[in-house]
PDB file of C-alpha atoms and ligand atoms in Angstrom:
ATOM      1  CA  MET A 869      44.382  15.789  30.770  1.00 72.00           C
ATOM      2  CA  PRO A 870      45.445  14.394  34.313  1.00 65.00           C
ATOM      3  CA  LEU A 871      46.910  10.814  34.162  1.00 72.00           C
ATOM      4  CA  VAL A 872      44.178   8.139  33.957  1.00 88.00           C
ATOM      5  CA  ASP A 873      44.357   4.808  35.884  1.00 91.00           C
ATOM      6  CA  MET A 874      43.983   1.586  34.043  1.00 93.00           C
ATOM      7  CA  PRO A 875      40.657   0.566  35.879  1.00 93.00           C
ATOM      8  CA  SER A 876      38.781   3.907  34.410  1.00 93.00           C
ATOM      9  CA  LEU A 877      40.472   3.454  31.236  1.00 94.00           C
ATOM     10  CA  LEU A 878      39.622   0.055  30.836  1.00 94.00           C
ATOM     11  CA  ALA A 879      35.951   0.849  31.875  1.00 92.00           C
ATOM     12  CA  GLY A 880      35.537   3.493  29.402  1.00 87.00           C
ATOM     13  CA  HIS A 881      36.605   1.438  26.364  1.00 89.00           C
ATOM     14  CA  ARG A 882      35.678  -2.331  25.016  1.00 93.00           C
ATOM     15  CA  ALA A 883      39.381  -3.030  24.832  1.00 97.00           C
ATOM     16  CA  VAL A 884      42.268  -0.450  24.733  1.00 98.00           C
ATOM     17  CA  GLY A 885      45.272  -0.110  22.302  1.00 98.00           C
ATOM     18  CA  ALA A 886      48.808  -0.273  23.730  1.00 98.00           C
ATOM     19  CA  PHE A 887      51.531   1.010  21.781  1.00 98.00           C
ATOM     20  CA  ASN A 888      55.182   0.573  22.130  1.00 98.00           C
ATOM     21  CA  PHE A 889      57.253   3.620  21.426  1.00 98.00           C
ATOM     22  CA  ILE A 890      61.287   3.958  21.427  1.00 98.00           C
ATOM     23  CA  GLN A 891      62.009   7.306  20.475  1.00 98.00           C
ATOM     24  CA  LEU A 892      60.143  10.599  21.375  1.00 98.00           C
ATOM     25  CA  GLU A 893      58.479  11.084  17.917  1.00 98.00           C
ATOM     26  CA  VAL A 894      56.765   7.814  18.250  1.00 98.00           C
ATOM     27  CA  ALA A 895      55.363   8.807  21.550  1.00 98.00           C
ATOM     28  CA  GLU A 896      54.008  11.887  20.070  1.00 99.00           C
ATOM     29  CA  ALA A 897      52.537  10.161  17.513  1.00 99.00           C
ATOM     30  CA  ILE A 898      50.538   8.021  19.720  1.00 98.00           C
ATOM     31  CA  VAL A 899      49.092  10.678  21.372  1.00 98.00           C
ATOM     32  CA  ALA A 900      48.174  12.409  18.323  1.00 98.00           C
ATOM     33  CA  GLY A 901      46.628   9.385  17.366  1.00 98.00           C
ATOM     34  CA  ALA A 902      44.317   8.740  20.226  1.00 97.00           C
ATOM     35  CA  GLU A 903      43.288  12.499  20.124  1.00 97.00           C
ATOM     36  CA  ARG A 904      42.064  12.387  16.682  1.00 97.00           C
ATOM     37  CA  ALA A 905      40.628   9.056  17.371  1.00 96.00           C
ATOM     38  CA  GLY A 906      38.465  10.667  20.346  1.00 95.00           C
ATOM     39  CA  THR A 907      39.753   7.340  22.760  1.00 95.00           C
ATOM     40  CA  GLY A 908      42.264   6.631  25.400  1.00 96.00           C
ATOM     41  CA  ALA A 909      45.441   4.740  24.646  1.00 97.00           C
ATOM     42  CA  ILE A 910      48.620   2.981  26.608  1.00 98.00           C
ATOM     43  CA  LEU A 911      51.967   4.694  25.796  1.00 98.00           C
ATOM     44  CA  GLN A 912      54.276   1.669  26.742  1.00 98.00           C
ATOM     45  CA  LEU A 913      57.929   1.710  27.194  1.00 98.00           C
ATOM     46  CA  SER A 914      59.652  -1.575  27.412  1.00 98.00           C
ATOM     47  CA  GLN A 915      62.589  -2.569  29.263  1.00 98.00           C
ATOM     48  CA  ASN A 916      64.544  -3.173  25.853  1.00 97.00           C
ATOM     49  CA  ALA A 917      63.626   0.514  25.021  1.00 98.00           C
ATOM     50  CA  VAL A 918      64.976   1.399  28.404  1.00 98.00           C
ATOM     51  CA  ALA A 919      68.039  -0.348  27.905  1.00 98.00           C
ATOM     52  CA  PHE A 920      68.547   1.503  24.434  1.00 98.00           C
ATOM     53  CA  HIS A 921      68.201   4.795  26.115  1.00 98.00           C
ATOM     54  CA  GLY A 922      70.488   3.735  28.877  1.00 98.00           C
ATOM     55  CA  GLY A 923      68.099   4.564  31.439  1.00 98.00           C
ATOM     56  CA  MET A 924      64.433   4.900  32.110  1.00 98.00           C
ATOM     57  CA  ALA A 925      63.761   8.404  33.539  1.00 98.00           C
ATOM     58  CA  PRO A 926      64.233  10.425  30.336  1.00 98.00           C
ATOM     59  CA  ALA A 927      61.999   8.335  28.324  1.00 98.00           C
ATOM     60  CA  ALA A 928      59.439   7.904  31.015  1.00 98.00           C
ATOM     61  CA  THR A 929      59.162  11.403  32.074  1.00 98.00           C
ATOM     62  CA  ALA A 930      58.549  12.400  28.886  1.00 98.00           C
ATOM     63  CA  ALA A 931      55.836   9.989  28.286  1.00 98.00           C
ATOM     64  CA  LEU A 932      54.219  11.124  31.465  1.00 98.00           C
ATOM     65  CA  ARG A 933      54.689  14.719  30.485  1.00 98.00           C
ATOM     66  CA  LEU A 934      52.919  13.826  27.027  1.00 98.00           C
ATOM     67  CA  ALA A 935      50.070  12.021  28.815  1.00 98.00           C
ATOM     68  CA  ASP A 936      49.458  14.963  31.189  1.00 97.00           C
ATOM     69  CA  ALA A 937      49.421  17.390  28.344  1.00 97.00           C
ATOM     70  CA  SER A 938      47.084  15.402  26.145  1.00 98.00           C
ATOM     71  CA  SER A 939      43.434  15.926  25.719  1.00 97.00           C
ATOM     72  CA  ALA A 940      42.876  12.278  25.405  1.00 97.00           C
ATOM     73  CA  PRO A 941      43.083   9.865  28.409  1.00 96.00           C
ATOM     74  CA  ILE A 942      46.658   8.233  28.114  1.00 98.00           C
ATOM     75  CA  LEU A 943      48.068   5.807  30.333  1.00 98.00           C
ATOM     76  CA  VAL A 944      51.767   5.328  30.516  1.00 98.00           C
ATOM     77  CA  HIS A 945      52.880   1.462  31.057  1.00 98.00           C
ATOM     78  CA  LEU A 946      56.409  -0.240  31.835  1.00 98.00           C
ATOM     79  CA  ASP A 947      56.264  -3.378  29.316  1.00 98.00           C
ATOM     80  CA  HIS A 948      58.185  -6.698  29.646  1.00 97.00           C
ATOM     81  CA  ALA A 949      60.260  -5.808  32.731  1.00 97.00           C
ATOM     82  CA  THR A 950      62.266  -8.597  33.669  1.00 97.00           C
ATOM     83  CA  ASP A 951      64.259  -6.611  36.424  1.00 97.00           C
ATOM     84  CA  GLU A 952      62.545  -6.080  39.432  1.00 97.00           C
ATOM     85  CA  ALA A 953      64.538  -2.616  40.083  1.00 98.00           C
ATOM     86  CA  LEU A 954      63.541  -1.447  36.797  1.00 98.00           C
ATOM     87  CA  VAL A 955      59.859  -2.004  38.060  1.00 98.00           C
ATOM     88  CA  ASP A 956      60.541  -0.199  41.492  1.00 98.00           C
ATOM     89  CA  GLU A 957      61.959   2.575  39.474  1.00 98.00           C
ATOM     90  CA  ALA A 958      59.019   3.015  37.455  1.00 98.00           C
ATOM     91  CA  LEU A 959      56.672   3.315  40.473  1.00 98.00           C
ATOM     92  CA  ALA A 960      58.888   5.727  42.081  1.00 98.00           C
ATOM     93  CA  LEU A 961      58.496   8.100  38.744  1.00 98.00           C
ATOM     94  CA  GLY A 962      54.823   7.963  38.979  1.00 97.00           C
ATOM     95  CA  VAL A 963      54.256   5.151  36.473  1.00 97.00           C
ATOM     96  CA  PRO A 964      50.844   3.916  36.977  1.00 97.00           C
ATOM     97  CA  SER A 965      50.927   0.379  35.183  1.00 98.00           C
ATOM     98  CA  VAL A 966      53.766  -2.194  34.964  1.00 98.00           C
ATOM     99  CA  MET A 967      54.345  -5.364  33.547  1.00 98.00           C
ATOM    100  CA  PHE A 968      56.436  -7.925  35.355  1.00 97.00           C
ATOM    101  CA  ASP A 969      57.589 -10.456  33.047  1.00 96.00           C
ATOM    102  CA  ALA A 970      59.121 -13.483  35.146  1.00 95.00           C
ATOM    103  CA  ALA A 971      57.970 -16.126  32.508  1.00 92.00           C
ATOM    104  CA  HIS A 972      61.364 -17.369  31.998  1.00 91.00           C
ATOM    105  CA  LEU A 973      61.848 -18.213  35.481  1.00 93.00           C
ATOM    106  CA  PRO A 974      60.534 -21.850  36.625  1.00 92.00           C
ATOM    107  CA  ASP A 975      56.678 -21.635  37.476  1.00 91.00           C
ATOM    108  CA  ALA A 976      57.011 -21.774  41.128  1.00 93.00           C
ATOM    109  CA  GLU A 977      59.589 -18.874  41.062  1.00 95.00           C
ATOM    110  CA  ASN A 978      57.578 -16.720  38.812  1.00 95.00           C
ATOM    111  CA  VAL A 979      54.416 -17.271  41.132  1.00 97.00           C
ATOM    112  CA  VAL A 980      56.416 -15.957  44.229  1.00 97.00           C
ATOM    113  CA  ARG A 981      58.415 -13.024  42.594  1.00 97.00           C
ATOM    114  CA  THR A 982      55.509 -11.864  40.719  1.00 98.00           C
ATOM    115  CA  ALA A 983      53.113 -11.891  43.630  1.00 98.00           C
ATOM    116  CA  ALA A 984      55.999  -9.704  45.606  1.00 98.00           C
ATOM    117  CA  VAL A 985      56.096  -7.265  42.633  1.00 98.00           C
ATOM    118  CA  ALA A 986      52.321  -7.292  42.455  1.00 98.00           C
ATOM    119  CA  ALA A 987      52.020  -6.383  46.367  1.00 98.00           C
ATOM    120  CA  ARG A 988      54.752  -3.638  46.385  1.00 98.00           C
ATOM    121  CA  ALA A 989      53.105  -2.103  42.856  1.00 98.00           C
ATOM    122  CA  HIS A 990      49.641  -2.131  44.829  1.00 98.00           C
ATOM    123  CA  ARG A 991      51.195  -0.225  47.722  1.00 98.00           C
ATOM    124  CA  ALA A 992      52.134   2.173  45.191  1.00 97.00           C
ATOM    125  CA  GLY A 993      48.836   2.452  43.918  1.00 96.00           C
ATOM    126  CA  ALA A 994      49.798   0.736  40.478  1.00 97.00           C
ATOM    127  CA  TRP A 995      48.504  -1.739  38.084  1.00 97.00           C
ATOM    128  CA  VAL A 996      50.384  -5.063  37.588  1.00 98.00           C
ATOM    129  CA  GLU A 997      50.260  -7.274  34.497  1.00 98.00           C
ATOM    130  CA  ALA A 998      52.136 -10.582  34.409  1.00 97.00           C
ATOM    131  CA  GLU A 999      52.642 -13.842  32.363  1.00 94.00           C
ATOM    132  CA  LEU A1000      52.608 -17.228  32.703  1.00 89.00           C
ATOM    133  CA  GLY A1001      56.012 -19.422  32.188  1.00 70.00           C
ATOM    134  CA  GLU A1002      57.198 -20.244  28.731  1.00 64.00           C
ATOM    135  CA  VAL A1003      56.028 -23.665  27.481  1.00 47.00           C
ATOM    136  CA  GLY A1004      59.297 -25.990  26.171  1.00 43.00           C
ATOM    137  CA  GLY A1005      61.785 -23.357  26.550  1.00 44.00           C
ATOM    138  CA  LYS A1006      60.104 -21.208  24.004  1.00 45.00           C
ATOM    139  CA  GLY A1007      58.610 -17.928  24.295  1.00 56.00           C
ATOM    140  CA  ALA A1008      54.952 -17.834  25.458  1.00 61.00           C
ATOM    141  CA  HIS A1009      54.036 -15.758  22.546  1.00 63.00           C
ATOM    142  CA  VAL A1010      54.627 -18.181  19.626  1.00 64.00           C
ATOM    143  CA  PRO A1011      52.190 -20.007  17.452  1.00 66.00           C
ATOM    144  CA  GLY A1012      52.243 -23.543  18.906  1.00 76.00           C
ATOM    145  CA  VAL A1013      51.985 -22.335  22.425  1.00 82.00           C
ATOM    146  CA  ARG A1014      48.778 -21.755  24.198  1.00 91.00           C
ATOM    147  CA  THR A1015      47.764 -20.891  27.947  1.00 94.00           C
ATOM    148  CA  ASP A1016      46.163 -23.296  29.948  1.00 95.00           C
ATOM    149  CA  VAL A1017      42.866 -21.984  31.254  1.00 96.00           C
ATOM    150  CA  ASP A1018      42.989 -23.729  34.641  1.00 97.00           C
ATOM    151  CA  ASP A1019      46.659 -22.585  34.881  1.00 96.00           C
ATOM    152  CA  ALA A1020      45.589 -19.083  33.925  1.00 97.00           C
ATOM    153  CA  VAL A1021      43.039 -18.971  36.892  1.00 97.00           C
ATOM    154  CA  ALA A1022      45.556 -20.380  39.439  1.00 97.00           C
ATOM    155  CA  PHE A1023      48.208 -17.812  38.413  1.00 97.00           C
ATOM    156  CA  VAL A1024      45.990 -14.961  38.808  1.00 98.00           C
ATOM    157  CA  ALA A1025      44.847 -16.100  42.222  1.00 98.00           C
ATOM    158  CA  ALA A1026      48.231 -17.008  43.461  1.00 98.00           C
ATOM    159  CA  THR A1027      49.960 -13.763  42.352  1.00 98.00           C
ATOM    160  CA  GLY A1028      46.987 -11.350  42.873  1.00 98.00           C
ATOM    161  CA  VAL A1029      48.137  -9.636  39.335  1.00 98.00           C
ATOM    162  CA  ASP A1030      45.421  -7.082  37.500  1.00 98.00           C
ATOM    163  CA  ALA A1031      45.820  -8.410  33.935  1.00 98.00           C
ATOM    164  CA  LEU A1032      47.152 -11.501  32.499  1.00 97.00           C
ATOM    165  CA  ALA A1033      49.097 -11.860  29.094  1.00 97.00           C
ATOM    166  CA  VAL A1034      47.976 -15.039  27.553  1.00 96.00           C
ATOM    167  CA  ALA A1035      49.266 -17.306  24.754  1.00 95.00           C
ATOM    168  CA  VAL A1036      46.649 -17.626  22.044  1.00 95.00           C
ATOM    169  CA  GLY A1037      48.604 -17.730  18.777  1.00 95.00           C
ATOM    170  CA  SER A1038      50.249 -14.406  18.231  1.00 95.00           C
ATOM    171  CA  GLU A1039      54.152 -13.863  18.232  1.00 94.00           C
ATOM    172  CA  HIS A1040      56.237 -11.071  18.932  1.00 95.00           C
ATOM    173  CA  ALA A1041      58.154  -8.997  16.044  1.00 96.00           C
ATOM    174  CA  MET A1042      56.018 -10.314  13.409  1.00 95.00           C
ATOM    175  CA  LEU A1043      56.358  -8.278   9.852  1.00 97.00           C
ATOM    176  CA  SER A1044      53.280  -9.873   8.285  1.00 96.00           C
ATOM    177  CA  ARG A1045      49.536  -9.482   9.808  1.00 96.00           C
ATOM    178  CA  ASP A1046      48.365 -13.272   9.418  1.00 96.00           C
ATOM    179  CA  ALA A1047      48.778 -14.929  12.962  1.00 96.00           C
ATOM    180  CA  ALA A1048      45.999 -17.270  13.416  1.00 95.00           C
ATOM    181  CA  LEU A1049      44.532 -16.730  16.716  1.00 96.00           C
ATOM    182  CA  ASP A1050      42.448 -19.049  18.987  1.00 96.00           C
ATOM    183  CA  VAL A1051      39.405 -17.298  19.480  1.00 98.00           C
ATOM    184  CA  GLU A1052      37.676 -20.067  21.020  1.00 98.00           C
ATOM    185  CA  LEU A1053      40.466 -20.128  23.687  1.00 97.00           C
ATOM    186  CA  ILE A1054      40.510 -16.650  24.268  1.00 97.00           C
ATOM    187  CA  GLY A1055      36.838 -16.716  25.010  1.00 98.00           C
ATOM    188  CA  ARG A1056      37.204 -19.585  27.370  1.00 98.00           C
ATOM    189  CA  LEU A1057      39.953 -17.639  29.100  1.00 97.00           C
ATOM    190  CA  ALA A1058      37.867 -14.613  29.101  1.00 98.00           C
ATOM    191  CA  SER A1059      35.174 -16.302  30.695  1.00 98.00           C
ATOM    192  CA  ALA A1060      37.345 -18.017  33.589  1.00 98.00           C
ATOM    193  CA  VAL A1061      40.045 -15.591  34.291  1.00 98.00           C
ATOM    194  CA  PRO A1062      38.784 -12.730  36.660  1.00 98.00           C
ATOM    195  CA  VAL A1063      41.141 -10.071  35.282  1.00 98.00           C
ATOM    196  CA  PRO A1064      41.695  -8.535  31.836  1.00 98.00           C
ATOM    197  CA  LEU A1065      43.529 -10.370  29.149  1.00 98.00           C
ATOM    198  CA  VAL A1066      46.421  -8.983  27.221  1.00 97.00           C
ATOM    199  CA  LEU A1067      47.187  -9.990  23.558  1.00 97.00           C
ATOM    200  CA  HIS A1068      51.198  -9.346  22.813  1.00 97.00           C
ATOM    201  CA  GLY A1069      52.673  -9.478  19.787  1.00 96.00           C
ATOM    202  CA  SER A1070      49.529  -7.788  18.018  1.00 97.00           C
ATOM    203  CA  SER A1071      51.714  -6.321  15.106  1.00 97.00           C
ATOM    204  CA  GLY A1072      51.212  -9.756  13.582  1.00 97.00           C
ATOM    205  CA  VAL A1073      47.294  -9.952  13.907  1.00 98.00           C
ATOM    206  CA  SER A1074      45.136  -8.538  10.993  1.00 98.00           C
ATOM    207  CA  ASP A1075      42.549  -5.850  11.830  1.00 98.00           C
ATOM    208  CA  ALA A1076      39.458  -8.589  11.691  1.00 97.00           C
ATOM    209  CA  GLY A1077      41.659 -10.605  13.966  1.00 98.00           C
ATOM    210  CA  ILE A1078      42.108  -7.793  16.386  1.00 98.00           C
ATOM    211  CA  ASP A1079      38.254  -7.020  16.134  1.00 97.00           C
ATOM    212  CA  GLY A1080      37.898 -10.881  16.733  1.00 97.00           C
ATOM    213  CA  ALA A1081      40.023 -11.266  19.729  1.00 98.00           C
ATOM    214  CA  VAL A1082      38.347  -8.325  21.329  1.00 98.00           C
ATOM    215  CA  ARG A1083      34.951  -9.349  20.458  1.00 97.00           C
ATOM    216  CA  ALA A1084      36.071 -12.682  22.410  1.00 98.00           C
ATOM    217  CA  GLY A1085      37.162 -10.792  25.282  1.00 97.00           C
ATOM    218  CA  MET A1086      40.913  -9.368  24.805  1.00 98.00           C
ATOM    219  CA  ARG A1087      40.855  -6.017  26.713  1.00 98.00           C
ATOM    220  CA  LYS A1088      44.421  -4.733  26.094  1.00 98.00           C
ATOM    221  CA  ILE A1089      45.964  -5.067  22.435  1.00 98.00           C
ATOM    222  CA  ASN A1090      50.013  -4.590  22.670  1.00 98.00           C
ATOM    223  CA  ILE A1091      51.390  -3.251  19.132  1.00 98.00           C
ATOM    224  CA  GLY A1092      54.984  -2.223  18.762  1.00 98.00           C
ATOM    225  CA  THR A1093      56.903  -3.626  15.784  1.00 98.00           C
ATOM    226  CA  HIS A1094      53.938  -2.536  13.380  1.00 98.00           C
ATOM    227  CA  LEU A1095      54.743   0.932  14.200  1.00 98.00           C
ATOM    228  CA  ASN A1096      58.426   0.603  13.431  1.00 98.00           C
ATOM    229  CA  VAL A1097      57.357  -0.941  10.381  1.00 98.00           C
ATOM    230  CA  VAL A1098      55.475   2.256   9.510  1.00 98.00           C
ATOM    231  CA  PHE A1099      57.999   4.643  10.683  1.00 98.00           C
ATOM    232  CA  THR A1100      60.871   3.216   8.891  1.00 98.00           C
ATOM    233  CA  ALA A1101      59.236   2.970   5.622  1.00 98.00           C
ATOM    234  CA  VAL A1102      58.733   6.657   5.431  1.00 98.00           C
ATOM    235  CA  VAL A1103      62.111   7.564   6.639  1.00 98.00           C
ATOM    236  CA  ARG A1104      63.628   5.147   4.014  1.00 98.00           C
ATOM    237  CA  ALA A1105      61.343   6.837   1.459  1.00 98.00           C
ATOM    238  CA  GLN A1106      62.226  10.128   2.404  1.00 98.00           C
ATOM    239  CA  LEU A1107      65.864   9.607   2.174  1.00 98.00           C
ATOM    240  CA  GLU A1108      65.637   7.836  -0.941  1.00 98.00           C
ATOM    241  CA  ALA A1109      63.707  10.860  -2.354  1.00 98.00           C
ATOM    242  CA  HIS A1110      65.815  13.347  -0.815  1.00 98.00           C
ATOM    243  CA  PRO A1111      69.521  12.180  -0.527  1.00 98.00           C
ATOM    244  CA  ASP A1112      70.891  15.823   0.414  1.00 98.00           C
ATOM    245  CA  VAL A1113      68.618  16.200   2.974  1.00 98.00           C
ATOM    246  CA  VAL A1114      70.498  16.436   6.651  1.00 98.00           C
ATOM    247  CA  ASP A1115      67.876  17.888   8.989  1.00 98.00           C
ATOM    248  CA  PRO A1116      66.166  14.981  10.575  1.00 98.00           C
ATOM    249  CA  ARG A1117      62.964  17.090  11.100  1.00 98.00           C
ATOM    250  CA  LYS A1118      62.768  16.736   7.259  1.00 98.00           C
ATOM    251  CA  TYR A1119      62.069  12.826   7.283  1.00 98.00           C
ATOM    252  CA  VAL A1120      61.131  12.406  10.972  1.00 98.00           C
ATOM    253  CA  ALA A1121      58.100  14.483  10.736  1.00 98.00           C
ATOM    254  CA  PRO A1122      56.369  12.719   7.734  1.00 98.00           C
ATOM    255  CA  ALA A1123      57.553   9.589   9.629  1.00 99.00           C
ATOM    256  CA  ARG A1124      55.553  10.754  12.697  1.00 99.00           C
ATOM    257  CA  GLU A1125      52.648  11.698  10.838  1.00 99.00           C
ATOM    258  CA  ALA A1126      52.359   8.404   9.041  1.00 99.00           C
ATOM    259  CA  VAL A1127      52.274   6.776  12.756  1.00 99.00           C
ATOM    260  CA  ALA A1128      49.840   9.047  13.955  1.00 99.00           C
ATOM    261  CA  LEU A1129      47.351   8.204  11.070  1.00 98.00           C
ATOM    262  CA  GLU A1130      47.832   4.341  11.609  1.00 98.00           C
ATOM    263  CA  ILE A1131      47.227   4.725  15.466  1.00 98.00           C
ATOM    264  CA  GLU A1132      44.095   6.576  14.738  1.00 98.00           C
ATOM    265  CA  ARG A1133      43.027   4.108  12.313  1.00 98.00           C
ATOM    266  CA  LEU A1134      44.138   0.710  14.842  1.00 98.00           C
ATOM    267  CA  LEU A1135      42.186   2.503  17.484  1.00 97.00           C
ATOM    268  CA  GLY A1136      39.355   2.732  15.411  1.00 97.00           C
ATOM    269  CA  VAL A1137      39.581  -1.152  15.000  1.00 97.00           C
ATOM    270  CA  VAL A1138      40.550  -1.600  18.712  1.00 97.00           C
ATOM    271  CA  VAL A1139      38.107   0.809  20.463  1.00 93.00           C
ATOM    272  CA  GLY A1140      34.990   0.974  18.092  1.00 83.00           C
ATOM    273  CA  GLY A1141      35.270  -2.153  15.790  1.00 71.00           C
ATOM    274  CA  ARG A1142      35.789  -0.399  12.555  1.00 70.00           C
ATOM    275  CA  LEU A1143      37.353  -2.586  10.175  1.00 67.00           C
TER     276      LEU A1143
HETATM  277  O1  LIG B2086      54.637  -6.004  24.565  1.00 66.97           O
HETATM  278  C1  LIG B2086      54.682  -5.558  23.382  1.00 66.97           C
HETATM  279  C2  LIG B2086      53.897  -6.278  22.520  1.00 66.97           C
HETATM  280  O2  LIG B2086      53.492  -7.764  22.969  1.00 66.97           O
HETATM  281  C3  LIG B2086      54.368  -5.858  21.064  1.00 66.97           C
HETATM  282  O3  LIG B2086      54.621  -6.996  20.242  1.00 66.97           O
HETATM  283  O4  LIG B2086      56.080  -5.830  18.758  1.00 66.97           O
HETATM  284  O5  LIG B2086      55.112  -8.077  17.978  1.00 66.97           O
HETATM  285  O6  LIG B2086      53.453  -5.971  18.146  1.00 66.97           O
HETATM  286  P1  LIG B2086      54.884  -6.418  18.590  1.00 66.97           P
HETATM  287 ZN1  LIG B2087      55.050  -8.393  24.637  1.00 66.97          ZN
END
C-alpha cells in the first residue's frame, strides 16, 4: 500500500497505535500485527534507536519499504528527535512524520526551535509532533507531572505543531502496566488543544487505561518497552529450552510472532475499544 499521511491515518481511526522498533524483526511484527487487525499503525524509530544502529538511513529505509509493501496503512515516524539534523535527514529520506523533542530546553528556546523545525517539516510536507518543557528538571512523562491546558494551547499556537505529547500520568519505560492516568485532564486538554494529543509511555498503561485515554480524547498511543518485554521473554525461553541452538532464526522467529500477536491485540484496544 502506498505510504499514508498522518491526517488520513487519524481520520480513519478513533486513535492510532504507534509502536517503536529497534530491530527489523520487530518492525516486521508491527506491520504483520496491523495487517491481521485490519487497521493502520505507526512504525516509530527513535533517536536512541538510530544511535544504536549508528545511522538513520538503513532502519528508516527498511521501515519505509515495509510500509510500502504492506496491505495495511502504515506510517513511519521519527520519534523523540532532539537533534535537528536528524529531523532534516528524516525529511530527506521521505519520513512523513517527525517528533522534535526540545522539552529539555528552556521554554522560550523550545518554542523558537520547535517553530523553526515545524516550518521546515511543513515545507517538506511532513507532520510534526512536539512537547512542552520539562517540569522541575524532570522528564515530562513522570507520574507527578501534568501538562497545563493553557500552556498547551499557547505552545501549539506559537509553534504551529500538528500534534502534542502531553503529560497526564504515564512514564517512559515502565515494566508494569499500572500507571494511573488523569482522564479528566485528558478530556480538558482534548477540548482545548486544537491538534491531536499523544500519549507517551503507554507500555505502563493497562488495556482499560488505554481505552479510557482514547475515549477521553487521546489520538496517538505510543508503545515501545512492552514490545521489548514480549520479544525478550520469548527469546529467553527459547534459549533456555534449546541451549544448543545457534541459528538466530530459531529463537527470533517465535519472538517476532509473539510481538505480532500482541500488536494485533493492542490495536484491538486502541482502534476498536476491544478489551
Ligand atoms: O515515544 C515512545 C513512547 O513514549 C514509548 O514509551 O517505551 O514507555 O512504551 P514506552
Ligand atoms: Zn515517548
